[in-house]
Short mmCIF file of C-alpha atoms in Angstrom, two decimals:
data_model
loop_
_atom_site.label_atom_id
_atom_site.label_comp_id
_atom_site.label_asym_id
_atom_site.label_seq_id
_atom_site.Cartn_x
_atom_site.Cartn_y
_atom_site.Cartn_z
CA MET K 1 -29.84 12.69 97.78
CA SER K 2 -28.21 9.67 98.97
CA ASP K 3 -26.02 9.26 95.76
CA LEU K 4 -25.25 13.21 96.15
CA ARG K 5 -23.80 12.42 99.67
CA PHE K 6 -22.09 9.37 98.18
CA PHE K 7 -19.71 11.33 96.12
CA LEU K 8 -19.38 14.05 98.70
CA GLU K 9 -18.39 12.19 101.62
CA ASP K 10 -14.89 11.39 102.91
CA GLY K 11 -13.28 14.09 100.91
CA GLN K 12 -14.05 12.31 98.10
CA ILE K 13 -14.96 15.12 95.52
CA PRO K 14 -14.76 18.33 97.00
CA ALA K 15 -18.52 19.40 97.76
CA THR K 16 -17.75 23.57 95.64
CA PRO K 17 -15.88 21.93 92.32
CA PHE K 18 -19.09 19.08 92.38
CA LEU K 19 -22.11 21.95 92.97
CA THR K 20 -20.53 24.35 90.45
CA SER K 21 -20.11 21.75 88.25
CA LEU K 22 -24.09 20.69 88.67
CA LEU K 23 -25.12 23.94 88.73
CA THR K 24 -23.21 24.72 84.97
CA LEU K 25 -24.96 21.59 83.57
CA VAL K 26 -28.44 22.70 84.87
CA ILE K 27 -27.75 26.45 83.22
CA TRP K 28 -27.42 24.57 80.76
CA LEU K 29 -29.99 22.52 80.49
CA LEU K 30 -32.25 25.07 80.87
CA LEU K 31 -30.84 27.34 77.81
CA ARG K 32 -31.00 24.44 75.74
CA ASN K 33 -34.27 23.78 76.28
CA TRP K 34 -35.22 26.97 76.05
CA THR K 35 -33.40 27.52 72.69
CA TRP K 36 -35.42 24.52 71.50
CA ARG K 37 -38.80 26.09 72.30
CA SER K 38 -37.49 29.24 70.37
CA ARG K 39 -36.72 27.30 67.99
CA ASN K 40 -40.48 25.37 67.60
CA THR K 41 -42.13 28.65 68.83
CA LYS K 42 -40.67 29.95 65.37
CA GLU K 43 -41.27 27.23 63.49
CA ASN K 44 -44.50 26.96 64.14
CA ARG K 45 -45.25 29.93 63.75
CA TYR K 46 -44.27 30.01 59.76
CA HIS K 47 -45.86 27.05 59.30
CA ASP K 48 -49.17 28.39 61.31
CA SER K 49 -49.10 31.40 57.84
CA ASN K 50 -49.37 28.24 55.86
CA TYR K 51 -52.03 26.90 58.00
CA VAL K 52 -50.19 24.43 59.06
CA LYS K 53 -51.02 23.58 63.02
CA GLY K 54 -48.35 22.93 65.22
CA LEU K 55 -48.50 19.64 66.94
CA PRO K 56 -48.90 19.63 71.00
CA LEU K 57 -46.18 18.60 73.09
CA VAL K 58 -48.09 17.14 75.66
CA ARG K 59 -47.24 17.77 78.90
CA GLY K 60 -44.78 16.88 81.77
CA SER K 61 -42.53 16.58 79.50
CA LEU K 62 -39.38 16.57 81.76
CA PRO K 63 -35.01 17.89 81.39
CA ILE K 64 -33.80 14.55 79.86
CA ILE K 65 -35.95 12.27 80.34
CA GLY K 66 -39.06 13.98 78.97
CA HIS K 67 -42.01 11.90 79.05
CA GLY K 68 -39.60 8.71 79.85
CA LEU K 69 -40.94 7.88 83.24
CA GLN K 70 -45.06 7.77 82.25
CA PHE K 71 -44.48 5.93 79.35
CA SER K 72 -42.27 3.45 81.00
CA LEU K 73 -44.75 3.22 83.80
CA ASN K 74 -48.11 2.20 81.74
CA LYS K 75 -47.16 2.99 78.38
CA THR K 76 -51.16 1.76 77.26
CA GLU K 77 -52.50 4.43 80.00
CA PHE K 78 -50.55 7.08 78.98
CA LEU K 79 -51.14 7.07 75.28
CA LYS K 80 -54.71 6.81 76.47
CA GLN K 81 -54.85 10.28 78.66
CA CYS K 82 -52.80 11.49 75.76
CA TYR K 83 -55.12 11.05 72.77
CA ALA K 84 -57.88 11.83 75.42
CA THR K 85 -56.27 15.56 76.40
CA TYR K 86 -55.07 16.34 72.33
CA GLY K 87 -57.53 13.58 70.30
CA ASN K 88 -55.62 12.24 67.43
CA ALA K 89 -52.40 14.37 66.86
CA PHE K 90 -49.61 15.20 69.25
CA LYS K 91 -46.00 14.82 69.90
CA ILE K 92 -44.23 13.42 72.96
CA LYS K 93 -40.73 13.00 73.45
CA ILE K 94 -38.79 9.52 75.48
CA PHE K 95 -35.37 10.81 76.38
CA ARG K 96 -33.80 11.79 73.71
CA VAL K 97 -36.57 11.31 70.79
CA THR K 98 -39.27 13.24 69.82
CA MET K 99 -42.00 11.66 68.51
CA ALA K 100 -45.23 12.93 66.63
CA VAL K 101 -47.94 10.43 67.24
CA PHE K 102 -51.29 10.42 65.13
CA CYS K 103 -53.96 7.99 66.42
CA ASP K 104 -56.05 7.95 63.57
CA ARG K 105 -55.92 5.69 60.37
CA SER K 106 -56.57 8.34 58.37
CA TYR K 107 -53.23 9.93 58.09
CA ALA K 108 -51.66 6.75 57.70
CA SER K 109 -52.54 6.77 53.46
CA GLU K 110 -50.36 9.75 53.82
CA LEU K 111 -47.41 8.26 55.95
CA PHE K 112 -46.67 5.51 54.24
CA LYS K 113 -47.02 6.93 50.77
CA CYS K 114 -44.00 9.02 51.28
CA GLY K 115 -40.39 8.04 49.10
CA GLU K 116 -37.60 8.04 50.79
CA GLU K 117 -36.54 11.97 50.47
CA LYS K 118 -39.14 12.73 52.48
CA LEU K 119 -39.85 10.71 55.13
CA SER K 120 -37.08 8.31 55.72
CA PHE K 121 -37.38 4.68 56.90
CA TYR K 122 -33.46 3.67 56.85
CA GLU K 123 -32.26 7.35 59.15
CA MET K 124 -34.84 5.87 61.59
CA LEU K 125 -33.56 2.63 61.66
CA LYS K 126 -29.83 3.96 62.29
CA GLY K 127 -31.29 6.29 64.99
CA ILE K 128 -32.65 3.10 66.92
CA TYR K 129 -29.56 1.04 66.51
CA LEU K 130 -30.41 -1.25 63.90
CA GLY K 131 -28.76 0.68 61.16
CA GLU K 132 -25.49 0.44 63.13
CA ALA K 133 -25.78 -3.40 64.22
CA PHE K 134 -25.22 -4.82 60.98
CA LYS K 135 -22.67 -2.27 59.17
CA GLY K 136 -20.05 -5.49 59.52
CA CYS K 137 -22.02 -6.27 56.04
CA GLY K 138 -20.14 -4.23 53.76
CA LEU K 139 -23.02 -2.99 52.26
CA LYS K 140 -24.98 0.12 53.52
CA LEU K 141 -28.78 -0.18 55.05
CA SER K 142 -30.49 1.00 52.12
CA SER K 143 -28.38 -1.28 49.84
CA MET K 144 -28.46 -4.68 52.10
CA LEU K 145 -32.77 -4.20 52.67
CA GLY K 146 -32.51 -3.84 49.08
CA LEU K 147 -30.78 -7.48 48.29
CA ILE K 148 -32.83 -9.10 51.19
CA LYS K 149 -35.83 -7.82 49.49
CA LYS K 150 -35.31 -8.82 46.54
CA GLY K 151 -34.10 -12.31 47.76
CA THR K 152 -37.22 -13.02 49.34
CA SER K 153 -39.35 -13.85 46.33
CA LEU K 154 -39.65 -17.52 46.21
CA LYS K 155 -41.50 -20.29 44.90
CA THR K 156 -44.48 -21.55 46.92
CA ASP K 157 -43.87 -24.94 45.56
CA LEU K 158 -40.79 -24.63 46.61
CA ILE K 159 -40.96 -23.27 50.26
CA PHE K 160 -44.44 -25.18 51.28
CA PRO K 161 -42.71 -28.71 51.18
CA VAL K 162 -40.28 -27.05 54.37
CA MET K 163 -42.98 -24.93 55.99
CA GLN K 164 -44.98 -28.48 56.58
CA SER K 165 -42.32 -30.30 57.32
CA GLU K 166 -41.51 -27.81 60.00
CA ALA K 167 -44.85 -27.08 61.05
CA MET K 168 -45.25 -31.00 61.55
CA GLU K 169 -42.19 -31.15 63.60
CA LEU K 170 -43.06 -28.17 65.75
CA ILE K 171 -46.56 -30.06 66.40
CA SER K 172 -44.79 -33.35 67.26
CA ASN K 173 -41.97 -30.85 70.23
CA LEU K 174 -44.83 -29.73 71.43
CA ARG K 175 -47.30 -32.63 71.93
CA HIS K 176 -44.65 -34.81 73.32
CA GLU K 177 -43.26 -31.55 75.91
CA SER K 178 -47.08 -30.90 76.70
CA LYS K 179 -47.43 -34.88 77.81
CA HIS K 180 -44.48 -34.87 79.77
CA ALA K 181 -45.29 -31.47 81.33
CA ALA K 182 -47.27 -32.86 84.24
CA ASN K 183 -47.93 -29.38 85.94
CA GLN K 184 -45.77 -27.53 84.09
CA LEU K 185 -46.12 -24.83 81.11
CA VAL K 186 -44.90 -25.64 78.26
CA ASP K 187 -42.70 -23.11 76.83
CA ILE K 188 -44.59 -22.38 73.29
CA LYS K 189 -42.60 -19.28 72.75
CA THR K 190 -39.00 -20.76 72.76
CA ALA K 191 -40.62 -23.85 70.78
CA VAL K 192 -42.26 -21.52 68.11
CA SER K 193 -39.26 -19.19 67.76
CA ARG K 194 -37.11 -22.04 66.40
CA TYR K 195 -40.06 -22.91 64.36
CA VAL K 196 -39.26 -19.60 62.91
CA SER K 197 -36.25 -19.73 62.70
CA THR K 198 -34.98 -23.36 61.31
CA THR K 199 -38.27 -21.94 58.33
CA SER K 200 -36.45 -19.18 57.64
CA ALA K 201 -33.55 -20.22 57.56
CA LYS K 202 -34.12 -23.28 55.00
CA CYS K 203 -36.33 -21.68 52.67
CA LEU K 204 -34.46 -17.29 52.15
CA ILE K 205 -30.70 -19.56 52.45
CA GLY K 206 -31.01 -23.40 52.04
CA VAL K 207 -29.51 -24.34 55.41
CA ASN K 208 -29.88 -26.10 58.18
CA LEU K 209 -30.29 -23.93 61.66
CA THR K 210 -28.23 -26.29 64.01
CA GLU K 211 -29.39 -25.51 67.79
CA ALA K 212 -26.21 -24.27 68.59
CA MET K 213 -27.10 -21.36 65.63
CA PHE K 214 -30.35 -21.44 66.80
CA GLN K 215 -29.10 -20.41 70.37
CA ASP K 216 -26.41 -17.61 69.30
CA LEU K 217 -29.57 -15.90 67.32
CA GLU K 218 -31.73 -15.72 70.69
CA GLN K 219 -28.88 -14.06 72.38
CA PHE K 220 -28.33 -11.49 69.23
CA ALA K 221 -31.48 -10.49 68.99
CA CYS K 222 -32.35 -10.10 72.84
CA ILE K 223 -28.64 -7.94 72.71
CA LEU K 224 -29.88 -5.91 69.88
CA ASN K 225 -33.20 -5.08 71.12
CA HIS K 226 -32.10 -4.29 74.76
CA GLY K 227 -29.18 -1.54 72.24
CA VAL K 228 -32.62 -0.52 70.31
CA ILE K 229 -34.07 0.61 73.59
CA ALA K 230 -31.12 1.69 75.10
CA SER K 231 -30.84 3.50 71.83
CA TYR K 232 -33.78 6.27 73.38
CA PHE K 233 -31.38 7.97 75.99
CA LEU K 234 -28.16 6.92 74.71
CA PRO K 235 -25.81 7.86 72.26
CA LYS K 236 -24.72 6.10 69.62
CA TRP K 237 -21.46 5.28 70.10
CA ILE K 238 -21.81 4.41 73.95
CA ILE K 239 -24.29 1.57 73.20
CA ARG K 240 -21.59 0.23 69.81
CA PHE K 241 -18.88 0.73 72.67
CA PHE K 242 -20.78 -2.02 75.25
CA ILE K 243 -22.31 -4.69 72.31
CA GLN K 244 -21.08 -4.65 69.11
CA TRP K 245 -18.40 -6.50 69.77
CA ARG K 246 -20.66 -8.82 71.36
CA LEU K 247 -23.11 -8.91 68.26
CA ASP K 248 -20.17 -9.15 66.17
CA LYS K 249 -18.67 -12.31 67.72
CA LEU K 250 -22.24 -13.90 67.35
CA CYS K 251 -22.58 -12.98 64.19
CA SER K 252 -19.68 -14.99 63.51
CA LYS K 253 -20.10 -18.31 65.02
CA ILE K 254 -23.78 -18.34 63.63
CA GLY K 255 -21.78 -17.63 60.02
CA THR K 256 -19.32 -20.91 60.59
CA GLY K 257 -22.23 -23.06 59.77
CA LEU K 258 -22.82 -20.99 56.92
CA ASN K 259 -19.54 -20.94 55.33
CA SER K 260 -19.70 -24.11 53.31
CA GLU K 261 -22.89 -23.35 51.45
CA ILE K 262 -21.38 -19.88 50.97
CA GLU K 263 -18.63 -21.07 49.52
CA THR K 264 -20.83 -23.87 46.94
CA TYR K 265 -22.27 -20.32 45.79
CA ARG K 266 -18.99 -18.82 45.23
CA GLN K 267 -18.25 -21.79 42.85
CA ASP K 268 -20.90 -22.38 40.67
CA LYS K 269 -22.22 -18.96 39.91
CA ASP K 270 -25.03 -20.60 37.87
CA LYS K 271 -26.51 -22.11 41.64
CA LYS K 272 -30.23 -20.20 42.31
CA PHE K 273 -31.51 -21.49 44.99
CA SER K 274 -31.45 -18.61 47.70
CA LEU K 275 -31.68 -15.30 45.91
CA ILE K 276 -30.19 -14.14 48.35
CA LEU K 277 -27.30 -16.10 48.35
CA ARG K 278 -26.53 -15.23 45.54
CA ALA K 279 -27.07 -11.93 45.39
CA ALA K 280 -24.62 -11.34 48.43
CA VAL K 281 -21.76 -13.49 47.10
CA ASP K 282 -22.05 -11.73 43.72
CA SER K 283 -22.11 -8.14 45.39
CA THR K 284 -19.26 -6.08 46.75
CA ASN K 285 -18.36 -4.29 49.38
CA GLU K 286 -18.89 -0.68 48.72
CA VAL K 287 -16.15 0.73 50.39
CA THR K 288 -13.19 -1.79 49.05
CA GLY K 289 -15.18 -2.51 46.50
CA LEU K 290 -13.64 -6.56 46.75
CA PRO K 291 -16.25 -9.23 46.81
CA LEU K 292 -18.18 -9.97 50.02
CA SER K 293 -16.39 -11.76 52.47
CA ASN K 294 -17.94 -14.73 54.73
CA LYS K 295 -18.00 -12.49 57.65
CA GLU K 296 -20.09 -10.02 55.72
CA ILE K 297 -22.33 -12.11 54.49
CA ALA K 298 -22.90 -13.72 57.98
CA ASN K 299 -23.81 -9.94 58.81
CA ILE K 300 -26.61 -9.82 56.56
CA PHE K 301 -27.42 -13.85 56.74
CA ALA K 302 -28.29 -12.63 60.66
CA CYS K 303 -29.99 -9.41 59.68
CA ILE K 304 -32.24 -12.13 57.56
CA LEU K 305 -32.72 -13.95 60.49
CA TYR K 306 -33.66 -11.31 62.87
CA VAL K 307 -35.84 -9.74 61.02
CA SER K 308 -37.82 -12.29 59.73
CA SER K 309 -38.08 -14.09 62.83
CA GLU K 310 -38.48 -11.53 65.50
CA ASN K 311 -42.00 -10.53 64.64
CA THR K 312 -43.25 -13.85 63.06
CA SER K 313 -42.50 -15.70 66.08
CA LEU K 314 -44.99 -12.96 68.20
CA GLY K 315 -47.62 -13.06 65.53
CA LEU K 316 -47.82 -17.24 65.24
CA ILE K 317 -47.70 -17.31 69.19
CA ASN K 318 -50.33 -14.52 69.88
CA THR K 319 -52.61 -16.57 67.34
CA LEU K 320 -52.18 -19.98 69.21
CA ILE K 321 -53.00 -18.29 72.05
CA GLU K 322 -55.97 -16.98 70.95
CA ILE K 323 -57.16 -19.60 69.05
CA SER K 324 -57.08 -22.35 71.76
CA THR K 325 -58.24 -19.37 74.82
CA HIS K 326 -61.82 -19.16 73.14
CA PRO K 327 -63.54 -22.87 72.11
CA GLU K 328 -65.82 -21.63 69.73
CA VAL K 329 -63.09 -20.14 67.64
CA TRP K 330 -61.33 -23.15 68.05
CA ASN K 331 -64.29 -25.33 66.69
CA LYS K 332 -64.80 -23.47 63.98
CA VAL K 333 -60.76 -23.45 62.84
CA ARG K 334 -60.58 -27.15 63.01
CA ALA K 335 -63.76 -27.61 61.00
CA GLU K 336 -62.35 -25.75 58.03
CA VAL K 337 -59.16 -26.82 58.04
CA GLN K 338 -59.21 -30.57 59.25
CA PRO K 339 -60.77 -31.45 55.56
CA LEU K 340 -57.65 -29.26 53.83
CA LEU K 341 -55.43 -31.46 55.72
CA ALA K 342 -57.08 -34.84 55.00
CA ASN K 343 -55.97 -34.44 51.41
CA ASN K 344 -53.07 -32.32 52.09
CA ASP K 345 -54.51 -29.11 50.36
CA ILE K 346 -51.81 -27.05 52.12
CA ARG K 347 -52.50 -24.06 49.32
CA GLY K 348 -56.44 -24.56 50.66
CA ILE K 349 -55.13 -24.47 53.63
CA MET K 350 -53.09 -20.66 53.10
CA ASP K 351 -56.34 -19.33 51.56
CA ALA K 352 -58.91 -20.72 54.67
CA PRO K 353 -60.64 -17.81 55.19
CA PHE K 354 -61.96 -18.08 58.86
CA LEU K 355 -57.98 -19.11 59.53
CA ASP K 356 -57.07 -15.66 57.64
CA ALA K 357 -59.76 -13.97 59.94
CA CYS K 358 -58.39 -15.30 63.43
CA ILE K 359 -54.50 -14.13 62.19
CA LEU K 360 -55.72 -10.91 61.18
CA GLU K 361 -57.85 -10.57 64.54
CA SER K 362 -54.92 -11.49 66.61
CA ALA K 363 -52.38 -8.85 64.76
CA ARG K 364 -55.39 -6.43 65.13
CA LEU K 365 -55.10 -7.08 69.32
CA ASN K 366 -51.50 -7.58 69.79
CA SER K 367 -49.72 -5.35 67.63
CA HIS K 368 -46.68 -2.67 68.56
CA LEU K 369 -47.64 0.27 70.18
CA PHE K 370 -46.62 2.11 67.23
CA ALA K 371 -46.23 1.16 63.24
CA ILE K 372 -42.55 0.95 62.51
CA GLY K 373 -41.90 5.48 61.70
CA ARG K 374 -40.22 7.66 59.61
CA THR K 375 -38.02 10.37 60.17
CA PRO K 376 -38.68 13.66 58.72
CA THR K 377 -36.22 14.33 55.65
CA GLY K 378 -37.54 16.43 52.91
CA MET K 379 -40.79 16.61 55.00
CA LYS K 380 -42.60 19.42 56.89
CA SER K 381 -46.49 18.55 57.26
CA LEU K 382 -48.69 15.53 57.58
CA GLY K 383 -52.04 15.88 57.82
CA GLY K 384 -51.86 19.39 58.25
CA TYR K 385 -49.33 19.36 61.34
CA SER K 386 -45.98 20.84 61.41
CA ILE K 387 -43.75 17.88 61.82
CA GLY K 388 -40.13 19.61 60.89
CA ASP K 389 -38.80 19.56 64.55
CA VAL K 390 -39.39 15.42 65.18
CA ASP K 391 -37.20 12.78 65.05
CA THR K 392 -39.70 10.07 64.21
CA VAL K 393 -43.76 9.96 62.65
CA ALA K 394 -45.43 6.95 63.64
CA ILE K 395 -48.83 6.00 64.11
CA CYS K 396 -49.59 4.40 67.14
CA GLU K 397 -51.93 1.64 66.13
CA LEU K 398 -53.02 0.92 70.14
CA LEU K 399 -54.86 3.74 69.52
CA VAL K 400 -55.85 2.95 66.24
CA HIS K 401 -56.51 -1.00 66.58
CA ILE K 402 -57.56 -1.11 70.30
CA TYR K 403 -58.88 2.52 72.22
CA GLY K 404 -58.78 5.67 71.02
CA SER K 405 -60.13 5.81 67.16
CA ALA K 406 -60.72 2.61 66.83
CA SER K 407 -64.23 2.62 68.16
CA ASN K 408 -64.96 4.56 64.35
CA VAL K 409 -64.15 1.37 61.95
CA PHE K 410 -64.63 -1.86 64.84
CA SER K 411 -67.55 -2.42 66.92
CA ASP K 412 -66.21 -3.52 70.41
CA ALA K 413 -63.01 -3.20 69.28
CA THR K 414 -61.02 -4.54 72.80
CA ARG K 415 -62.92 -7.97 71.81
CA TYR K 416 -61.22 -10.78 70.40
CA ASN K 417 -63.63 -11.71 67.41
CA PRO K 418 -63.04 -12.84 63.84
CA ASP K 419 -66.60 -12.99 63.10
CA ARG K 420 -65.86 -9.40 62.50
CA TYR K 421 -64.38 -9.57 59.13
CA PHE K 422 -67.50 -11.50 57.63
CA LEU K 423 -70.93 -10.69 56.92
CA ASP K 424 -73.64 -10.41 59.67
CA ALA K 425 -77.24 -10.66 59.39
CA ALA K 426 -77.66 -7.47 58.72
CA GLY K 427 -75.38 -7.57 55.32
CA LYS K 428 -72.13 -5.53 56.92
CA LYS K 429 -68.47 -6.44 58.07
CA GLU K 430 -66.36 -4.68 59.59
CA PRO K 431 -63.21 -3.88 57.00
CA GLN K 432 -60.25 -5.86 56.67
CA ASP K 433 -57.97 -2.76 57.36
CA ILE K 434 -54.98 -3.46 59.83
CA LEU K 435 -51.77 -1.39 59.90
CA THR K 436 -49.00 -4.50 59.97
CA TRP K 437 -46.04 -3.62 61.23
CA GLY K 438 -44.06 -1.28 59.28
CA SER K 439 -46.21 -1.10 56.38
CA ASP K 440 -49.45 0.18 54.84
CA THR K 441 -52.94 -1.04 55.38
CA GLY K 442 -53.79 -4.14 54.63
CA SER K 443 -54.31 -7.85 55.53
CA SER K 444 -52.14 -9.31 58.04
#
């Protein structure tokens, strides 16, 4: 009411026209809601006749915001309550986005095996603004991601020395900070993020990431993440108006340090240290037909670092925290890794079974709420449920890994226990069946 009084007081806006407009808006929303429900009912009726069930919409959805308020207040408790009430499959509405949520790993195989023509990954990315953010690369989203995927096939003998060198520098920096921190907390998040970004830039592109470039990348990621969140309740054109110019400006700054390296690939057609740069320099703008400019390639570079750094950093940070806060786990890791370090056996460290189990267990307990979703394009049902009326289909990792159906697979699922992936006294072990970010089941 305070907002209404603000607009009506002092004659700023006449009360009658304002209330008339408000009433018109309410009537429009009610009609829109009725139309949607009618369409939904017809679709469910159609699917029921084909032995496909309609997904229940979680109760409490409000006009415009849907379940946004409940979801924002406590995401974990909201989803746990949904599972307790509706079981393995239900629908929620977060502002503008209606999502089909599946909470059992039995649906994962069918979901992730569907091709782009049935459940679209690219359409989902466009819906959450990620597709919009990198439009300046001169390529379609699918073309750009395809280029990146092909270019990340690296020879291990080339990247291991780089990873080791950067890791030793990370360790040195953390030791220095902890020694001089007194009673202050060490900023492990920034240190690890810098390590991942720097290593990615060296291994994938062959460039040294300067401190200025790293700071610009951090700011770029922060702004884009806000844009992704905003896309759930704002039209893309509004988000584009407020943030895209800032993203473009940061992209240009990040790309400045890349210009000299790009030119070496333009001059030497046989240079292939970075398969991504080689492919980018050889590509043409899909609208103009001209070779990609340095600015357009900088967009691809920003996308690579954003995609490779965000979740990798979080995964590494969580793993370090879990190991360091469980002394018995730390002792086992040290006993396994120390002999390998003494022999400079980097491949052995990469294949160390207990260390791998620690990473896997950390991924299980610290995964996203949802695996990256898909947008239904040519598919009307999944797991016997109708999905034709939703914007996104997703597996809820929280209810697959920790709560909900997790107890069907993992014993004492809320506890950090890397030993669960090894044979116990009874000769049993739990499956290494973790839903990684945006992919099928498998080891992290």
